[in-house]
Amino acid sequence: MHTTKRVLLAFGAAGIVASSLTSGRVGHVIWLLTAIVCASPLLVRVWRDRATVAAPWRLVVAGVAVRLASDVVWSVEDLRHDGAIPFPSWNDIGYLLSYGLLMAGLVRATGGRARTALLDASIIAAGLALVDWMVLVHPYLHHADQGGPGATALALLYPVCDLVLFATGVRVLFTDAMQSCANRLVLLGLGLLLAANFIFFAHAATGATRSVDLVDNVLWLLSYLALGFAGLQRERPGSAAGDRAADGQAMSRARIMTFAVAALIGPLAFVVQQRNGDGDHLLVPAVVSAALSLLLVLRLGGLARVAQRRSADLDLHAGELERRGRELTEALAERETLEHQLRHGALHDPTTGLANRALLTQRMEWALTRNDDQGRHALILLDLDRFTDVNDAHGHGFGDDVLVAVTARLRGVAAPADTLARLGGDEFALFVEDVDPLRAGHLAEHLRAELKAPLTIGARTVHLTASLALVHLTPRAAPRDAVADAELALRAAKRAGRDRVSVYRPELRTARETFTRISAGLRHAVDRGELAVHYQPVVELPSARIVAVEALLRWTPPSGPVPPLDFIPVAEETGMIVPIGAWVLEQACRDAKDWHDRHGTSLTVNVSVRQLAEPGFADQVLRTLARTGLPAAALVLEITESVFVGVADDAAPLLAALDGLRTHGIRVAIDDFGTGYSSLSYLTQLPVDILKIDRSFVPTDTAAAGEDHAFTRAVLQLGTSRHLSAIAEGIETQEQARLLHDLGCRLAQGYHFARPGPVAQVDAAFLRLNPALTP
């Protein structure tokens, strides 16, 4: 590409020199060939890339091609007429067509709003029109051989076309099209063309012929050379659009300078005309100056309207920004309020407004990590007793009202510096800093007493009690451990009967660790074969014949046997008693089937409250009897007295299940009768067949008959009156067996007759105690 540019430059320079030094026909031919060669790169490039070149620039290049063709016609006529070319002639048609194409292309190349572009071009044209008047038109009208009206009009049309073409070209200079080197070279070529035309017409305005000056030839060839270089550029002509200035609204510095020059031309024209003594011909400059002034006023008016519109837009935008600023300020305020609410909600209970567990932990951590080794603190955990009854009876909405009322009571006792929190449900906590143990104990009792007072909620009065746990804390204690200790003490208060304060003791943690260890081991005891069922005979007095066997669960893990009193409560609290109890019932029924078939004995199986409360418990028992083949009349379910506390409400479903089983022949026994919470009058309402008298009421060897045995005698008499069998437990001596028989007891069990043992040991007891029935 660079080589081609150098070759074209060299050829153009040579052609310019040769055509300038050579006259006649040879000079014309050299000039014409130089013009064609110089312009050809642009013509070939646009023709080849015509699909991608913008339409306005295709028109500009078409105008150049027509101009070059007209130069060929002009040269041929010049050669034919030996320099005396007639005017007008055929080449004038091509030149005028070339002007039309060039002007159309440049006008379209400006893009944007056509009215603004036309106004800018008109201002420039009006300013230059005065120059044309003084240099071309006025001298031509007064000095040249005009050759008739047609020739005169055509001669004057050429300067007008040059004027308009120049104005539109300057307008293009104000656009982004000038970012392209190819576009700049095209406009340079057109500028050289107009300069050559101006010199040519200025010379013609003072002479009688259309002679060609050396300067004209050089400028025209330089014009074609610039156009040819435009075709050799990397980018295509028209590749940069005039979008940025196409709006016609912005007034760049170059445009302002151009308008200023155009405005000064009018006054200068008057001065020149006066100095040349042409004061009689000032009408045209005056009219053109007036038109120029009017155009400038219109342009300024347009700019003023644009300024007003943009000012209105800015005012609108300012108002919009102000509105958005207010909205942003309001949004920030709402966000700050929301963040405060979120922070408060994250650390407070929504129902009572008290601190929650997270805030309680923070306060405790701060207090327990202070550099104060003498400080002692206290944590009181409080749980409302049987609060679920309130929710069940009156609904959760009323329950929330009760919690709010309880909160007010607690606030009345707690000091402002204390941290009162709701941990969830009906559980509250009070953390007191720098308090001695004695005062903390009084505070806990005060809380308990305060909550026992009746609460009036609307038209209802609620009576509540609370179980409390108290933990004395020393510096460096961990809040999580303190809460865990308090929960252990609270559980102890619940087990002890509720409505009391339980102070944490290290033994509670030891007991809980034991509970956790037993629970973990018990979970897999059945799968590992660690559980076994042992049996203890129930005998008839005084013969000691076995009439029943009681199934007793035993657990022997690898670490050694665990007493039933240790693991049975764990199984009940964790709910594992349900699957374990089902396994015991299945195993005991299978073992007892053979004893029942051979000796007619019954089977007694202990059943916990958790088992009875399971849906479908009765169906499970009946299915077990069906699978094992043990008759329903041979099965006795042994229940503790605590099952029947609150018969009117909680125990009603349990009693219904027992009644259903009794209809199938299964009997029910009360274990450890006399140690629970029921009274003898309950026996008239309960589905019971057998009473088992606790060992604590069995007479000892040295006891004398009389009032010391009043309770045992009363139970036996009540059982007789209600047609209930009685079994005395814990018989260890022959004397106890004799005394019970004398009191009217017919059934007993204890170590005196047989110890609990596996199936083989019970088989041996049958051989020893029931020889007459042994096959």
PDB file of N, CA, C and O in Angstrom, residues 641-688:
ATOM      1  N   GLU A 641     -49.501 -47.436  89.765  1.00  0.00           N
ATOM      2  CA  GLU A 641     -50.589 -46.550  90.193  1.00  0.00           C
ATOM      3  C   GLU A 641     -50.511 -45.186  89.519  1.00  0.00           C
ATOM      4  O   GLU A 641     -51.532 -44.531  89.281  1.00  0.00           O
ATOM      5  N   SER A 642     -49.300 -44.716  89.182  1.00  0.00           N
ATOM      6  CA  SER A 642     -49.151 -43.369  88.614  1.00  0.00           C
ATOM      7  C   SER A 642     -49.887 -43.215  87.291  1.00  0.00           C
ATOM      8  O   SER A 642     -50.185 -42.107  86.869  1.00  0.00           O
ATOM      9  N   VAL A 643     -50.215 -44.328  86.625  1.00  0.00           N
ATOM     10  CA  VAL A 643     -50.954 -44.257  85.370  1.00  0.00           C
ATOM     11  C   VAL A 643     -52.300 -43.610  85.578  1.00  0.00           C
ATOM     12  O   VAL A 643     -52.833 -42.896  84.720  1.00  0.00           O
ATOM     13  N   PHE A 644     -52.889 -43.818  86.743  1.00  0.00           N
ATOM     14  CA  PHE A 644     -54.267 -43.414  86.962  1.00  0.00           C
ATOM     15  C   PHE A 644     -54.412 -42.059  87.635  1.00  0.00           C
ATOM     16  O   PHE A 644     -55.490 -41.695  88.060  1.00  0.00           O
ATOM     17  N   VAL A 645     -53.328 -41.317  87.791  1.00  0.00           N
ATOM     18  CA  VAL A 645     -53.433 -39.965  88.334  1.00  0.00           C
ATOM     19  C   VAL A 645     -54.126 -39.091  87.294  1.00  0.00           C
ATOM     20  O   VAL A 645     -53.731 -39.036  86.134  1.00  0.00           O
ATOM     21  N   GLY A 646     -55.179 -38.405  87.676  1.00  0.00           N
ATOM     22  CA  GLY A 646     -55.947 -37.597  86.733  1.00  0.00           C
ATOM     23  C   GLY A 646     -56.805 -38.434  85.836  1.00  0.00           C
ATOM     24  O   GLY A 646     -56.824 -38.269  84.624  1.00  0.00           O
ATOM     25  N   VAL A 647     -57.551 -39.394  86.418  1.00  0.00           N
ATOM     26  CA  VAL A 647     -58.387 -40.291  85.624  1.00  0.00           C
ATOM     27  C   VAL A 647     -59.367 -39.534  84.758  1.00  0.00           C
ATOM     28  O   VAL A 647     -59.668 -39.924  83.637  1.00  0.00           O
ATOM     29  N   ALA A 648     -59.848 -38.411  85.271  1.00  0.00           N
ATOM     30  CA  ALA A 648     -60.910 -37.698  84.553  1.00  0.00           C
ATOM     31  C   ALA A 648     -60.446 -37.208  83.194  1.00  0.00           C
ATOM     32  O   ALA A 648     -61.254 -37.079  82.279  1.00  0.00           O
ATOM     33  N   ASP A 649     -59.154 -36.892  83.015  1.00  0.00           N
ATOM     34  CA  ASP A 649     -58.698 -36.304  81.750  1.00  0.00           C
ATOM     35  C   ASP A 649     -57.638 -37.168  81.055  1.00  0.00           C
ATOM     36  O   ASP A 649     -57.920 -37.925  80.151  1.00  0.00           O
ATOM     37  N   ASP A 650     -56.375 -37.037  81.543  1.00  0.00           N
ATOM     38  CA  ASP A 650     -55.257 -37.632  80.825  1.00  0.00           C
ATOM     39  C   ASP A 650     -55.365 -39.147  80.717  1.00  0.00           C
ATOM     40  O   ASP A 650     -54.972 -39.732  79.704  1.00  0.00           O
ATOM     41  N   ALA A 651     -55.843 -39.811  81.789  1.00  0.00           N
ATOM     42  CA  ALA A 651     -55.838 -41.272  81.788  1.00  0.00           C
ATOM     43  C   ALA A 651     -57.024 -41.874  81.057  1.00  0.00           C
ATOM     44  O   ALA A 651     -57.086 -43.096  80.906  1.00  0.00           O
ATOM     45  N   ALA A 652     -57.975 -41.059  80.596  1.00  0.00           N
ATOM     46  CA  ALA A 652     -59.174 -41.609  79.958  1.00  0.00           C
ATOM     47  C   ALA A 652     -58.844 -42.466  78.740  1.00  0.00           C
ATOM     48  O   ALA A 652     -59.374 -43.586  78.609  1.00  0.00           O
ATOM     49  N   PRO A 653     -57.969 -42.021  77.814  1.00  0.00           N
ATOM     50  CA  PRO A 653     -57.643 -42.899  76.668  1.00  0.00           C
ATOM     51  C   PRO A 653     -56.949 -44.185  77.109  1.00  0.00           C
ATOM     52  O   PRO A 653     -57.161 -45.248  76.506  1.00  0.00           O
ATOM     53  N   LEU A 654     -56.143 -44.107  78.190  1.00  0.00           N
ATOM     54  CA  LEU A 654     -55.450 -45.301  78.669  1.00  0.00           C
ATOM     55  C   LEU A 654     -56.448 -46.304  79.244  1.00  0.00           C
ATOM     56  O   LEU A 654     -56.345 -47.516  79.007  1.00  0.00           O
ATOM     57  N   LEU A 655     -57.409 -45.784  80.002  1.00  0.00           N
ATOM     58  CA  LEU A 655     -58.427 -46.665  80.571  1.00  0.00           C
ATOM     59  C   LEU A 655     -59.267 -47.316  79.477  1.00  0.00           C
ATOM     60  O   LEU A 655     -59.654 -48.480  79.592  1.00  0.00           O
ATOM     61  N   ALA A 656     -59.526 -46.552  78.404  1.00  0.00           N
ATOM     62  CA  ALA A 656     -60.307 -47.113  77.296  1.00  0.00           C
ATOM     63  C   ALA A 656     -59.542 -48.265  76.646  1.00  0.00           C
ATOM     64  O   ALA A 656     -60.130 -49.295  76.284  1.00  0.00           O
ATOM     65  N   ALA A 657     -58.217 -48.115  76.506  1.00  0.00           N
ATOM     66  CA  ALA A 657     -57.415 -49.188  75.922  1.00  0.00           C
ATOM     67  C   ALA A 657     -57.429 -50.432  76.815  1.00  0.00           C
ATOM     68  O   ALA A 657     -57.552 -51.574  76.328  1.00  0.00           O
ATOM     69  N   LEU A 658     -57.312 -50.211  78.129  1.00  0.00           N
ATOM     70  CA  LEU A 658     -57.328 -51.354  79.052  1.00  0.00           C
ATOM     71  C   LEU A 658     -58.691 -52.039  79.043  1.00  0.00           C
ATOM     72  O   LEU A 658     -58.786 -53.276  79.102  1.00  0.00           O
ATOM     73  N   ASP A 659     -59.764 -51.258  79.011  1.00  0.00           N
ATOM     74  CA  ASP A 659     -61.114 -51.851  78.954  1.00  0.00           C
ATOM     75  C   ASP A 659     -61.269 -52.709  77.706  1.00  0.00           C
ATOM     76  O   ASP A 659     -61.870 -53.803  77.749  1.00  0.00           O
ATOM     77  N   GLY A 660     -60.717 -52.220  76.601  1.00  0.00           N
ATOM     78  CA  GLY A 660     -60.809 -52.994  75.369  1.00  0.00           C
ATOM     79  C   GLY A 660     -60.082 -54.314  75.474  1.00  0.00           C
ATOM     80  O   GLY A 660     -60.564 -55.349  74.983  1.00  0.00           O
ATOM     81  N   LEU A 661     -58.900 -54.317  76.106  1.00  0.00           N
ATOM     82  CA  LEU A 661     -58.147 -55.561  76.273  1.00  0.00           C
ATOM     83  C   LEU A 661     -58.866 -56.516  77.221  1.00  0.00           C
ATOM     84  O   LEU A 661     -58.842 -57.741  77.039  1.00  0.00           O
ATOM     85  N   ARG A 662     -59.491 -55.971  78.266  1.00  0.00           N
ATOM     86  CA  ARG A 662     -60.196 -56.833  79.222  1.00  0.00           C
ATOM     87  C   ARG A 662     -61.385 -57.546  78.584  1.00  0.00           C
ATOM     88  O   ARG A 662     -61.753 -58.638  78.993  1.00  0.00           O
ATOM     89  N   THR A 663     -61.974 -56.919  77.582  1.00  0.00           N
ATOM     90  CA  THR A 663     -63.094 -57.586  76.905  1.00  0.00           C
ATOM     91  C   THR A 663     -62.632 -58.841  76.186  1.00  0.00           C
ATOM     92  O   THR A 663     -63.444 -59.734  75.892  1.00  0.00           O
ATOM     93  N   HIS A 664     -61.329 -58.952  75.905  1.00  0.00           N
ATOM     94  CA  HIS A 664     -60.783 -60.157  75.260  1.00  0.00           C
ATOM     95  C   HIS A 664     -60.283 -61.174  76.286  1.00  0.00           C
ATOM     96  O   HIS A 664     -59.746 -62.217  75.896  1.00  0.00           O
ATOM     97  N   GLY A 665     -60.394 -60.853  77.582  1.00  0.00           N
ATOM     98  CA  GLY A 665     -59.990 -61.806  78.616  1.00  0.00           C
ATOM     99  C   GLY A 665     -58.674 -61.474  79.266  1.00  0.00           C
ATOM    100  O   GLY A 665     -58.257 -62.154  80.217  1.00  0.00           O
ATOM    101  N   ILE A 666     -57.983 -60.472  78.800  1.00  0.00           N
ATOM    102  CA  ILE A 666     -56.710 -60.074  79.410  1.00  0.00           C
ATOM    103  C   ILE A 666     -57.004 -59.369  80.732  1.00  0.00           C
ATOM    104  O   ILE A 666     -57.888 -58.532  80.821  1.00  0.00           O
ATOM    105  N   ARG A 667     -56.221 -59.699  81.771  1.00  0.00           N
ATOM    106  CA  ARG A 667     -56.434 -59.104  83.074  1.00  0.00           C
ATOM    107  C   ARG A 667     -55.430 -57.972  83.312  1.00  0.00           C
ATOM    108  O   ARG A 667     -54.381 -57.915  82.680  1.00  0.00           O
ATOM    109  N   VAL A 668     -55.807 -57.082  84.272  1.00  0.00           N
ATOM    110  CA  VAL A 668     -54.972 -55.915  84.585  1.00  0.00           C
ATOM    111  C   VAL A 668     -54.661 -55.937  86.072  1.00  0.00           C
ATOM    112  O   VAL A 668     -55.554 -56.162  86.905  1.00  0.00           O
ATOM    113  N   ALA A 669     -53.389 -55.710  86.389  1.00  0.00           N
ATOM    114  CA  ALA A 669     -52.944 -55.681  87.787  1.00  0.00           C
ATOM    115  C   ALA A 669     -52.329 -54.319  88.091  1.00  0.00           C
ATOM    116  O   ALA A 669     -51.666 -53.715  87.244  1.00  0.00           O
ATOM    117  N   ILE A 670     -52.550 -53.806  89.346  1.00  0.00           N
ATOM    118  CA  ILE A 670     -51.892 -52.585  89.802  1.00  0.00           C
ATOM    119  C   ILE A 670     -50.665 -52.996  90.602  1.00  0.00           C
ATOM    120  O   ILE A 670     -50.778 -53.681  91.630  1.00  0.00           O
ATOM    121  N   ASP A 671     -49.484 -52.558  90.123  1.00  0.00           N
ATOM    122  CA  ASP A 671     -48.222 -52.917  90.785  1.00  0.00           C
ATOM    123  C   ASP A 671     -47.925 -51.917  91.894  1.00  0.00           C
ATOM    124  O   ASP A 671     -48.243 -50.726  91.791  1.00  0.00           O
ATOM    125  N   ASP A 672     -47.298 -52.379  92.966  1.00  0.00           N
ATOM    126  CA  ASP A 672     -46.872 -51.522  94.095  1.00  0.00           C
ATOM    127  C   ASP A 672     -48.036 -50.716  94.648  1.00  0.00           C
ATOM    128  O   ASP A 672     -47.919 -49.531  94.939  1.00  0.00           O
ATOM    129  N   PHE A 673     -49.209 -51.363  94.788  1.00  0.00           N
ATOM    130  CA  PHE A 673     -50.387 -50.642  95.245  1.00  0.00           C
ATOM    131  C   PHE A 673     -50.138 -50.080  96.646  1.00  0.00           C
ATOM    132  O   PHE A 673     -49.619 -50.754  97.527  1.00  0.00           O
ATOM    133  N   GLY A 674     -50.543 -48.810  96.844  1.00  0.00           N
ATOM    134  CA  GLY A 674     -50.372 -48.153  98.130  1.00  0.00           C
ATOM    135  C   GLY A 674     -49.219 -47.171  98.152  1.00  0.00           C
ATOM    136  O   GLY A 674     -49.129 -46.344  99.066  1.00  0.00           O
ATOM    137  N   THR A 675     -48.317 -47.204  97.160  1.00  0.00           N
ATOM    138  CA  THR A 675     -47.171 -46.291  97.157  1.00  0.00           C
ATOM    139  C   THR A 675     -47.390 -45.111  96.225  1.00  0.00           C
ATOM    140  O   THR A 675     -46.586 -44.169  96.214  1.00  0.00           O
ATOM    141  N   GLY A 676     -48.440 -45.162  95.423  1.00  0.00           N
ATOM    142  CA  GLY A 676     -48.656 -44.099  94.439  1.00  0.00           C
ATOM    143  C   GLY A 676     -49.538 -43.002  94.961  1.00  0.00           C
ATOM    144  O   GLY A 676     -49.598 -42.714  96.155  1.00  0.00           O
ATOM    145  N   TYR A 677     -50.311 -42.359  93.991  1.00  0.00           N
ATOM    146  CA  TYR A 677     -51.115 -41.199  94.329  1.00  0.00           C
ATOM    147  C   TYR A 677     -52.608 -41.513  94.403  1.00  0.00           C
ATOM    148  O   TYR A 677     -53.405 -40.674  94.751  1.00  0.00           O
ATOM    149  N   SER A 678     -52.992 -42.730  94.073  1.00  0.00           N
ATOM    150  CA  SER A 678     -54.417 -43.058  94.058  1.00  0.00           C
ATOM    151  C   SER A 678     -54.891 -43.413  95.457  1.00  0.00           C
ATOM    152  O   SER A 678     -54.125 -43.697  96.354  1.00  0.00           O
ATOM    153  N   SER A 679     -56.188 -43.406  95.607  1.00  0.00           N
ATOM    154  CA  SER A 679     -56.794 -43.813  96.876  1.00  0.00           C
ATOM    155  C   SER A 679     -57.570 -45.101  96.659  1.00  0.00           C
ATOM    156  O   SER A 679     -57.805 -45.517  95.529  1.00  0.00           O
ATOM    157  N   LEU A 680     -57.972 -45.712  97.778  1.00  0.00           N
ATOM    158  CA  LEU A 680     -58.707 -46.976  97.663  1.00  0.00           C
ATOM    159  C   LEU A 680     -60.025 -46.793  96.934  1.00  0.00           C
ATOM    160  O   LEU A 680     -60.514 -47.715  96.290  1.00  0.00           O
ATOM    161  N   SER A 681     -60.577 -45.544  96.994  1.00  0.00           N
ATOM    162  CA  SER A 681     -61.867 -45.329  96.341  1.00  0.00           C
ATOM    163  C   SER A 681     -61.758 -45.422  94.822  1.00  0.00           C
ATOM    164  O   SER A 681     -62.743 -45.660  94.130  1.00  0.00           O
ATOM    165  N   TYR A 682     -60.518 -45.212  94.271  1.00  0.00           N
ATOM    166  CA  TYR A 682     -60.353 -45.296  92.818  1.00  0.00           C
ATOM    167  C   TYR A 682     -60.633 -46.704  92.295  1.00  0.00           C
ATOM    168  O   TYR A 682     -60.948 -46.882  91.119  1.00  0.00           O
ATOM    169  N   LEU A 683     -60.506 -47.703  93.182  1.00  0.00           N
ATOM    170  CA  LEU A 683     -60.677 -49.085  92.715  1.00  0.00           C
ATOM    171  C   LEU A 683     -62.087 -49.342  92.222  1.00  0.00           C
ATOM    172  O   LEU A 683     -62.329 -50.294  91.478  1.00  0.00           O
ATOM    173  N   THR A 684     -63.006 -48.509  92.638  1.00  0.00           N
ATOM    174  CA  THR A 684     -64.383 -48.684  92.166  1.00  0.00           C
ATOM    175  C   THR A 684     -64.567 -48.172  90.738  1.00  0.00           C
ATOM    176  O   THR A 684     -65.584 -48.461  90.108  1.00  0.00           O
ATOM    177  N   GLN A 685     -63.589 -47.386  90.230  1.00  0.00           N
ATOM    178  CA  GLN A 685     -63.718 -46.787  88.905  1.00  0.00           C
ATOM    179  C   GLN A 685     -62.747 -47.373  87.886  1.00  0.00           C
ATOM    180  O   GLN A 685     -62.917 -47.147  86.687  1.00  0.00           O
ATOM    181  N   LEU A 686     -61.729 -48.103  88.357  1.00  0.00           N
ATOM    182  CA  LEU A 686     -60.658 -48.521  87.457  1.00  0.00           C
ATOM    183  C   LEU A 686     -60.864 -49.938  86.930  1.00  0.00           C
ATOM    184  O   LEU A 686     -61.417 -50.786  87.616  1.00  0.00           O
ATOM    185  N   PRO A 687     -60.370 -50.214  85.671  1.00  0.00           N
ATOM    186  CA  PRO A 687     -60.446 -51.565  85.094  1.00  0.00           C
ATOM    187  C   PRO A 687     -59.328 -52.439  85.648  1.00  0.00           C
ATOM    188  O   PRO A 687     -58.331 -52.708  84.963  1.00  0.00           O
ATOM    189  N   VAL A 688     -59.465 -52.887  86.906  1.00  0.00           N
ATOM    190  CA  VAL A 688     -58.407 -53.625  87.588  1.00  0.00           C
ATOM    191  C   VAL A 688     -58.937 -54.992  88.006  1.00  0.00           C
ATOM    192  O   VAL A 688     -60.089 -55.133  88.418  1.00  0.00           O
TER     193      VAL A 688
END
